[in-house]
XYZ file of C-alpha atoms in Angstrom:
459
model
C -16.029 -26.045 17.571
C -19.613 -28.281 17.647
C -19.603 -30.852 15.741
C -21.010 -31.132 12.639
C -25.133 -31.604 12.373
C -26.418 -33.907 9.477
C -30.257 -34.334 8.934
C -30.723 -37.660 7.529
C -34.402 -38.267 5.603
C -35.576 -41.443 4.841
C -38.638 -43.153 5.269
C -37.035 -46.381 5.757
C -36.445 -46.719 9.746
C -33.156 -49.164 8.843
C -31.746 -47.285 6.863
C -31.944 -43.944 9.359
C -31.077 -46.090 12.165
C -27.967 -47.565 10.143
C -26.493 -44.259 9.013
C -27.417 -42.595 12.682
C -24.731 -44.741 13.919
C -22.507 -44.304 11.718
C -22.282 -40.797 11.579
C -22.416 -40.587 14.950
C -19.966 -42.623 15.328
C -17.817 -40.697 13.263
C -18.273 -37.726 15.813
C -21.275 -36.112 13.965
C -24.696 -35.236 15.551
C -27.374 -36.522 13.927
C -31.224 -35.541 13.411
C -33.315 -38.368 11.823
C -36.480 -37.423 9.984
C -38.929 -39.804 8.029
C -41.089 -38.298 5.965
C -40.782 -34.321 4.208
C -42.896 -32.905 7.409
C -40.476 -34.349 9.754
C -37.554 -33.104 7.925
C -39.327 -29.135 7.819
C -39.951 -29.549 11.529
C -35.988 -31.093 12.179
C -34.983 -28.075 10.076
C -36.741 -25.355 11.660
C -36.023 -26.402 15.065
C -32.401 -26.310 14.333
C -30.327 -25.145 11.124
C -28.496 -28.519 9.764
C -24.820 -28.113 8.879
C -25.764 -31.274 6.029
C -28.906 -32.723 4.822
C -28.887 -36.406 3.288
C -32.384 -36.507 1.233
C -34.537 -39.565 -0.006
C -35.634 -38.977 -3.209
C -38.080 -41.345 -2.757
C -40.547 -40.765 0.177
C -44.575 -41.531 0.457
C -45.765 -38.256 1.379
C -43.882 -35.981 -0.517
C -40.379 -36.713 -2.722
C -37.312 -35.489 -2.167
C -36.928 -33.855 -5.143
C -40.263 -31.503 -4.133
C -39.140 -31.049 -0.968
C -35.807 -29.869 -2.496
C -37.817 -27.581 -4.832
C -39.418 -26.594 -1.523
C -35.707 -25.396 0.315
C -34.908 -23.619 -3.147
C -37.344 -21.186 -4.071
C -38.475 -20.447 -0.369
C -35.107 -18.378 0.885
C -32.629 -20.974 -0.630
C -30.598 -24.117 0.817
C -29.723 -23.959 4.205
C -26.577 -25.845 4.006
C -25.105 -28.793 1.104
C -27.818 -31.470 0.488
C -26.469 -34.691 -0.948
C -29.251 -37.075 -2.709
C -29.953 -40.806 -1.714
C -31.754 -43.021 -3.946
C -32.104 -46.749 -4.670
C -33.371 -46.177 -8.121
C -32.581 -42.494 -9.471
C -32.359 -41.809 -13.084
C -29.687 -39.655 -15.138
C -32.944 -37.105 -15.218
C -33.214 -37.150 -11.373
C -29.850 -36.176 -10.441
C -29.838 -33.461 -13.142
C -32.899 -31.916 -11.406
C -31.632 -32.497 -8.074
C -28.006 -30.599 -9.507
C -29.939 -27.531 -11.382
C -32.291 -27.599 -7.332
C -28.920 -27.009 -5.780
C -28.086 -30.486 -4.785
C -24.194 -31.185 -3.767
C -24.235 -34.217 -4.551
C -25.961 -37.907 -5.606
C -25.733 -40.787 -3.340
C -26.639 -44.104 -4.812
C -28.556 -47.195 -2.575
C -27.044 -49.410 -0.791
C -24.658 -46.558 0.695
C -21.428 -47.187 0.564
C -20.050 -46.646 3.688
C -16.723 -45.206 2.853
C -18.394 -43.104 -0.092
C -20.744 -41.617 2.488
C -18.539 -40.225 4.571
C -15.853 -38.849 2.286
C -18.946 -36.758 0.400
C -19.609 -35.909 4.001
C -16.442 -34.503 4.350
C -16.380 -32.731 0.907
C -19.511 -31.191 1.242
C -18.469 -29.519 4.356
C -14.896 -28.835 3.072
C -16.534 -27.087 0.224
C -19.235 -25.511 2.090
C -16.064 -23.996 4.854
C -14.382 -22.677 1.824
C -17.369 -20.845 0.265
C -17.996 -19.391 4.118
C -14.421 -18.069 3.172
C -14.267 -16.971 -0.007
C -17.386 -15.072 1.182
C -15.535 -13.574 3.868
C -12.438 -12.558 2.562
C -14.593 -10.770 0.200
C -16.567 -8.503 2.994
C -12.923 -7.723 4.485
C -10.870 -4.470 4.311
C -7.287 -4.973 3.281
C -5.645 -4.822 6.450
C -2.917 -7.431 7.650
C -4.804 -9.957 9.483
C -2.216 -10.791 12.102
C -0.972 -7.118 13.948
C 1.805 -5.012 12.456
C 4.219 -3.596 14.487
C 7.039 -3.958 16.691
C 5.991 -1.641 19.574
C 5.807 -2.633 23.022
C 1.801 -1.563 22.386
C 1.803 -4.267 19.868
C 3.443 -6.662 20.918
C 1.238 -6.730 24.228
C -1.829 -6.560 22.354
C -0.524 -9.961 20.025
C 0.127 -11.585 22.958
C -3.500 -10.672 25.034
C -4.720 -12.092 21.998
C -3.004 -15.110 21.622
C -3.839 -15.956 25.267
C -7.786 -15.184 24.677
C -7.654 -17.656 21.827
C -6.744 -20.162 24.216
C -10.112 -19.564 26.005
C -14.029 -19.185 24.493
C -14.754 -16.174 26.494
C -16.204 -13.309 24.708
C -14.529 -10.296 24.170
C -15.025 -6.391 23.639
C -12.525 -4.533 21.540
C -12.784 -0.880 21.950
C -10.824 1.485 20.028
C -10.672 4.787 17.232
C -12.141 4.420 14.040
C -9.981 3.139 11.510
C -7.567 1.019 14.317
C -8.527 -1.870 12.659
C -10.699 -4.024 15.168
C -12.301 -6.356 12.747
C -9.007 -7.586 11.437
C -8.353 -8.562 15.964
C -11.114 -9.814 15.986
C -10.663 -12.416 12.705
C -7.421 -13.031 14.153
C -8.591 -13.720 17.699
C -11.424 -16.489 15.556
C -8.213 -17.862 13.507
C -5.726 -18.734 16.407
C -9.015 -20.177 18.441
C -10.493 -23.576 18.626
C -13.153 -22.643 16.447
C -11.158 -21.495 13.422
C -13.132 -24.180 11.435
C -16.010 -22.359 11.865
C -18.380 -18.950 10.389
C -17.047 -15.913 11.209
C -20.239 -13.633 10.713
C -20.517 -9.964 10.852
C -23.516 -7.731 12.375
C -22.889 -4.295 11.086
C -26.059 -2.481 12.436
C -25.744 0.085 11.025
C -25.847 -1.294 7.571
C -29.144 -2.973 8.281
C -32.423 -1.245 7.748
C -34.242 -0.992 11.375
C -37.653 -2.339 9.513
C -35.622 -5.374 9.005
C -33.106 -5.347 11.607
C -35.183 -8.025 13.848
C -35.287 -10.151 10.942
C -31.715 -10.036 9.535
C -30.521 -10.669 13.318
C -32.634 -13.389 14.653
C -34.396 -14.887 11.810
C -37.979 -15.150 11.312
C -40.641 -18.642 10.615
C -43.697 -19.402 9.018
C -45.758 -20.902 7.231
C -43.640 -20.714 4.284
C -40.645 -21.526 5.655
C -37.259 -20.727 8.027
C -35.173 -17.560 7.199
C -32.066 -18.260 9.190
C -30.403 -14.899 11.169
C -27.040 -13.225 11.471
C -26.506 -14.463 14.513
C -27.724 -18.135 14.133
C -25.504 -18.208 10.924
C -22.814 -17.788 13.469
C -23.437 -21.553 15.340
C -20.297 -23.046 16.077
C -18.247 -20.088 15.257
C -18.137 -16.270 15.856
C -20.600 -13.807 16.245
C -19.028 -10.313 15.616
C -20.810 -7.249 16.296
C -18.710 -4.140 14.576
C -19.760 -0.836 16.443
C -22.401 -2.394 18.493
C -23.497 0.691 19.939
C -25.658 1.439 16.779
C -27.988 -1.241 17.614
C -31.498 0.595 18.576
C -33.040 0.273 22.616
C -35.405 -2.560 21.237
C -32.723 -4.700 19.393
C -30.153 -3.982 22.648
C -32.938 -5.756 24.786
C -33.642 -8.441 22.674
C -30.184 -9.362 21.578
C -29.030 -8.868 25.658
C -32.057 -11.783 26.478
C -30.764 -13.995 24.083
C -27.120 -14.109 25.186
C -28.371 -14.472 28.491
C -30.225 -17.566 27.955
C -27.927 -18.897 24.813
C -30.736 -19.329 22.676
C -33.199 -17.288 20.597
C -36.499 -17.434 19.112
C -36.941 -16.277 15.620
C -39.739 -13.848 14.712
C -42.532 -15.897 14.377
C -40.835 -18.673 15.996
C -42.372 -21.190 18.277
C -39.536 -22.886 19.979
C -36.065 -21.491 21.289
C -33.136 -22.357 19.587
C -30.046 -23.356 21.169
C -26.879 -21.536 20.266
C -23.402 -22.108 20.655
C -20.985 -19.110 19.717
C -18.312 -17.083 20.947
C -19.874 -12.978 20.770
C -16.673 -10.125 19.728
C -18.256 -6.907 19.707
C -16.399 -3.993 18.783
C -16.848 -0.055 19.534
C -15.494 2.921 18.748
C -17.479 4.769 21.518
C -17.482 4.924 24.914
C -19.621 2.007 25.948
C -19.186 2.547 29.453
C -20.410 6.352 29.477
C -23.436 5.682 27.110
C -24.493 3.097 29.694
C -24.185 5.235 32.382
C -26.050 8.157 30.345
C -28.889 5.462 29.813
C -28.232 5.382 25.805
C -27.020 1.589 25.660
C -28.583 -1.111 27.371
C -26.365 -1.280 30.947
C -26.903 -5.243 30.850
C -25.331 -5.601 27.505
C -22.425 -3.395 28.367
C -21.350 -6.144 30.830
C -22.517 -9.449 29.057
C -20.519 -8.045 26.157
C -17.355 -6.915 28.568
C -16.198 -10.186 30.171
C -12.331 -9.535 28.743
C -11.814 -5.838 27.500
C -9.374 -5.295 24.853
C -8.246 -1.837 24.002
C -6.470 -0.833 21.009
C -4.388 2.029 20.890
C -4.515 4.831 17.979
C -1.939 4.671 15.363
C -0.702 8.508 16.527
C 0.665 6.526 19.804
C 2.700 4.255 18.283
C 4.288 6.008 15.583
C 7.596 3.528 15.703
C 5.043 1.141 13.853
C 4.667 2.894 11.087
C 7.391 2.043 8.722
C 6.521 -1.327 9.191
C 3.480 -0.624 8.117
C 4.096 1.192 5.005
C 6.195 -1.781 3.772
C 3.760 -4.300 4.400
C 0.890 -2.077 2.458
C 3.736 -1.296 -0.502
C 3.916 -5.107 -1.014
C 0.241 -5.781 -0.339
C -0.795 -4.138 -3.110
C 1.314 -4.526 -5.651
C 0.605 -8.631 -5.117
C -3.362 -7.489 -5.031
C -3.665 -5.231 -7.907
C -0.795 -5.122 -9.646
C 0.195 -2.080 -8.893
C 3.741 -0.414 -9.003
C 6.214 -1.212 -6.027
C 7.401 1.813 -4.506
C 9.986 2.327 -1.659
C 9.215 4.677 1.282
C 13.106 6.310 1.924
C 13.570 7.531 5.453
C 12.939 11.099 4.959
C 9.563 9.973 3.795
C 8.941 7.018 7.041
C 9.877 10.132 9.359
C 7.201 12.519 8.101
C 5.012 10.290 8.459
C 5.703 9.343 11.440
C 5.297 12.604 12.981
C 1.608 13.044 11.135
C -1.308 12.183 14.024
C -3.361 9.960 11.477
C -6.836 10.637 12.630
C -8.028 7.880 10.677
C -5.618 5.566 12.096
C -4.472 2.944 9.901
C -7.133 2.641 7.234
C -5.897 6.352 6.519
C -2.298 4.717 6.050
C -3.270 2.396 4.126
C -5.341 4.645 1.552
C -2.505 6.602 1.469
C 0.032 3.935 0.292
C -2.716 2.931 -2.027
C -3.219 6.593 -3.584
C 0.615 7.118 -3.824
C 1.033 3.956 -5.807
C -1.736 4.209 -8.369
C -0.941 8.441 -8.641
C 2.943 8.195 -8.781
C 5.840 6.241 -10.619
C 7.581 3.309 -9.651
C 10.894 3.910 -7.892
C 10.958 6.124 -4.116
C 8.053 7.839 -2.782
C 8.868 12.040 -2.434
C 7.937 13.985 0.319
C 6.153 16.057 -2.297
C 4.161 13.815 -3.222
C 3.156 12.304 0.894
C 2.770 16.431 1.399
C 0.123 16.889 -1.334
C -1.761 13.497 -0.615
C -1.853 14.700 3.196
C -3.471 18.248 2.198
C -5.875 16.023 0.403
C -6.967 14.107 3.087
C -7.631 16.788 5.528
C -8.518 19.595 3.104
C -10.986 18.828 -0.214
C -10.337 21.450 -3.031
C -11.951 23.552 -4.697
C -13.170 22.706 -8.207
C -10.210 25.389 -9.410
C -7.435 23.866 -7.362
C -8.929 19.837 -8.589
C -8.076 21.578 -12.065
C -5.090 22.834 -11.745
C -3.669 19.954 -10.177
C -3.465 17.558 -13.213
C -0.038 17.629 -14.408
C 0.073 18.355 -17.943
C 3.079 16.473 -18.649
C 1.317 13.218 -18.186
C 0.351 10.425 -20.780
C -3.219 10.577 -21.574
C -4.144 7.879 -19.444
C -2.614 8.973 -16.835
C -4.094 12.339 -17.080
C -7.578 11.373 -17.375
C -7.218 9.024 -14.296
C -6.138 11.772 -12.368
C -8.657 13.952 -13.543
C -11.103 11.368 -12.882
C -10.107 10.904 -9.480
C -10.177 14.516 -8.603
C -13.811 14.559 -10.189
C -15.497 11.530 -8.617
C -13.879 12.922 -4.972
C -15.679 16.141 -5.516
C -18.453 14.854 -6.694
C -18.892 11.952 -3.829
C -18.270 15.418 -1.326
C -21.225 17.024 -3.017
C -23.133 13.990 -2.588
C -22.225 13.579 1.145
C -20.196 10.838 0.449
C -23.412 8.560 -1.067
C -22.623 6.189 -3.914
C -26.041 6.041 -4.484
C -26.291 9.970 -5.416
C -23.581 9.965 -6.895
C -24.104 7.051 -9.037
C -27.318 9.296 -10.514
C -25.243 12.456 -10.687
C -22.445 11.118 -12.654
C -24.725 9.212 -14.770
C -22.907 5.278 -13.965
C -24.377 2.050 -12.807
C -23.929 1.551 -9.312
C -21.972 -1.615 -9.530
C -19.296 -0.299 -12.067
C -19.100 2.879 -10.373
C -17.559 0.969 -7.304
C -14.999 -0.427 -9.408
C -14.287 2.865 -10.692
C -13.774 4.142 -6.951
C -11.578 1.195 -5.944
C -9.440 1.856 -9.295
C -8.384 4.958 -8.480
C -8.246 4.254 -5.120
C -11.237 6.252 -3.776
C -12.398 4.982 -0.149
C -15.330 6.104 0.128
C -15.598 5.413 4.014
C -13.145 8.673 4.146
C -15.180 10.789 2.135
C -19.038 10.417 4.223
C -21.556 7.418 4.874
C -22.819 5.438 2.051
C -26.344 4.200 1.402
């Protein structure tokens, strides 16, 4: 991974001389800035990883210019205070601004660097937290003990050795975000962002901007994929991206650099690209529907991942690591999967590959009691997945003999799954149709186990 980029502003020319050194010395790369214009023109040209601030400048305060960052798109990264002479009310205005941190003059040199460190530290583990809440629940190293698998783990662990980018092709559902995070973990740049470019989650009036960024007079929106500096950039089903966005995004891997919309100046960049496709790339290029340059920029070292359906001797292994996963997530009941069970499943072709699986597990935790699974129950959850009911089948499927609660959940769950097939599998409609806020209708859905990537597109 880069090193780390710290902004220093001061207008005293010691002072930014004296911690230039330092830092550098310390294996950081450094961008000095005098006065608040310098410091807007140091942070367009490049986003800063940490900014140490003046508070007290001639032409405009740090404080301001802190104001400035904060109400125009946010901080770009931690920004930790410097002042000779700061007051108790300062540093609570710099701390309600968004400030890290307060830095008192003359620097102490070991104080410097260990809120250096912190702010970083702290700023890696919000990346994180922010990540780990975007993910699926899927196993982030590869389950299985097939010779499929076990060749797949160890392509991987040799591309990790290497910075090369990548192209993981395989069904929906095979899990090719979870390779790809565990390609960026066992690489040299596990320290750094891990950022995700759904495309087809991003309006196309706003694609350009969400990707690349955009400048003006009012300030620096940073992109998708210069979020990704020092890290991974990870396209998931790249092939949504539109003709325009293909030839923009192929130009700027070409030259390692991009220029944001508006922009002036070309920004270096310094990231490894995963993209990942469930489509033929290969035969869309050839048909003219994806950018042929792309294809191969994209393709240095193919990875394909086979569909669950061709390694069925992984599937036992599977179900036990989803029957612990979430009972240790959501408290839910363990259950045991007895052979007669593992073998039916392993004989069903899983057209939604593992994410199917692991709704499954999921469904026949929260619906059944603790103790085995039956091949009942695995039969009736099947004919659910490939078959919706009717609304007279939904009610006669509650069983009667249920507590309450359970009852009403089930009832519930048969309800908001017709009702999210009426809608076409839209939160949004069905958020109006069944009268709920949007955000506590989600929680409803994940409660009783409702994907609702199985059941038709969101909006």
């Amino acid at each position: 991974m880069a090193s780390a980029q710290v902004l220093v502003v001061d207008d005293e020319p010691d002072i930014r001389g004296t911690v230039k050194e330092i830092l550098e010395d310390e294996g950081y790369s450094v961008i000095v800035a005098e006065n608040a214009a310098a410091a807007r023109e140091a942070r367009r040209q490049q986003r800063p990883d940490v900014i140490l601030l003046d508070i007290w400048m001639p032409d405009l305060d740090g404080i301001s210019l802190l104001r400035e960052w904060s109400e125009r798109g946010g901080l770009p990264c931690p920004v930790i205070m410097m002042s000779g002479h700061g007051t108790i009310e300062t540093a609570i205005e710099a701390t309600r601004l968004g400030a890290y941190d307060f830095i008192e003059k003359p620097i102490s040199l070991a104080k410097l660097l260990l809120t250096i460190e912190r702010a970083l530290e702290a700023q890696r583990l919000k990346r994180e937290n922010e990540d780990l809440r975007q993910q699926v629940s899927v196993p982030l190293e590869p389950v299985g003990s097939s010779k499929a698998m076990q060749a797949l783990r160890a392509q991987l662990d040799r591309l990790a050795q290497h910075d090369t980018w990548v192209l993981i092709q395989g069904e929906p559902g095979t899990g090719k975000e979870a390779l790809a995070r565990y390609l960026h973990e066992k690489s040299a740049r596990h320290d750094g962002p891990f950022v995700t470019v759904a495309p087809g989650a991003i309006s196309r009036e706003h694609a350009a901007q969400a990707l690349f960024g955009a400048e003006d007079t009012n300030g620096v929106q940073y992109g998708l994929i210069e979020q990704a500096n020092g890290g991974v950039l990870f396209l998931e089903e790249v092939a949504d991206l539109d003709p325009e966005l293909q030839l923009r995004l192929s130009s700027v891997l070409e030259r390692r650099s991009l220029l944001r919309t508006g922009g002036r100046e070309a920004v270096p960049l310094n990231l490894r690209v995963i993209a990942a496709s469930a489509q033929d790339l290969e035969a869309l290029a050839k048909a003219g529907k994806f950018r042929e340059e792309l294809y191969y920029q994209l393709k240095v070292v193919p990875i394909s991942v086979p569909p669950l359906r061709e390694r069925p001797e992984d599937i036992p292994e599977l179900l036990r690591f989803f029957a612990d996963f979430f009972p240790n997530r959501d408290k839910l009941p363990y259950r045991h999967f007895p052979v007669g069970v593992q073998n039916r499943l392993r004989n069903y072709p899983w057209p939604g590959n593992i994410r199917e699986l692991r709704n499954l597990v999921q469904r026949l935790l929260i619906l059944g009691q603790a103790g085995d699974v039956e091949l009942i129950e695995v039969e009736q959850a099947l004919g659910n997945a490939v078959a919706p009911k009717t609304p007279r089948e939904i009610d006669s499927g509650i069983d009667m003999n249920l507590p309450l609660r359970e009852a009403r959940e089930q009832f519930e769950r048969a309800y908001l799954l017709r009702q999210l097939q009426e809608a076409g599998g839209s939160v949004g409609k069905l958020a109006k149709v069944v009268g709920m806020e949007r955000t506590h209708l989600y929680r409803k859905l994940r409660d009783l186990g409702v994907d609702v990537r199985t059941s038709g597109k969101e909006e």
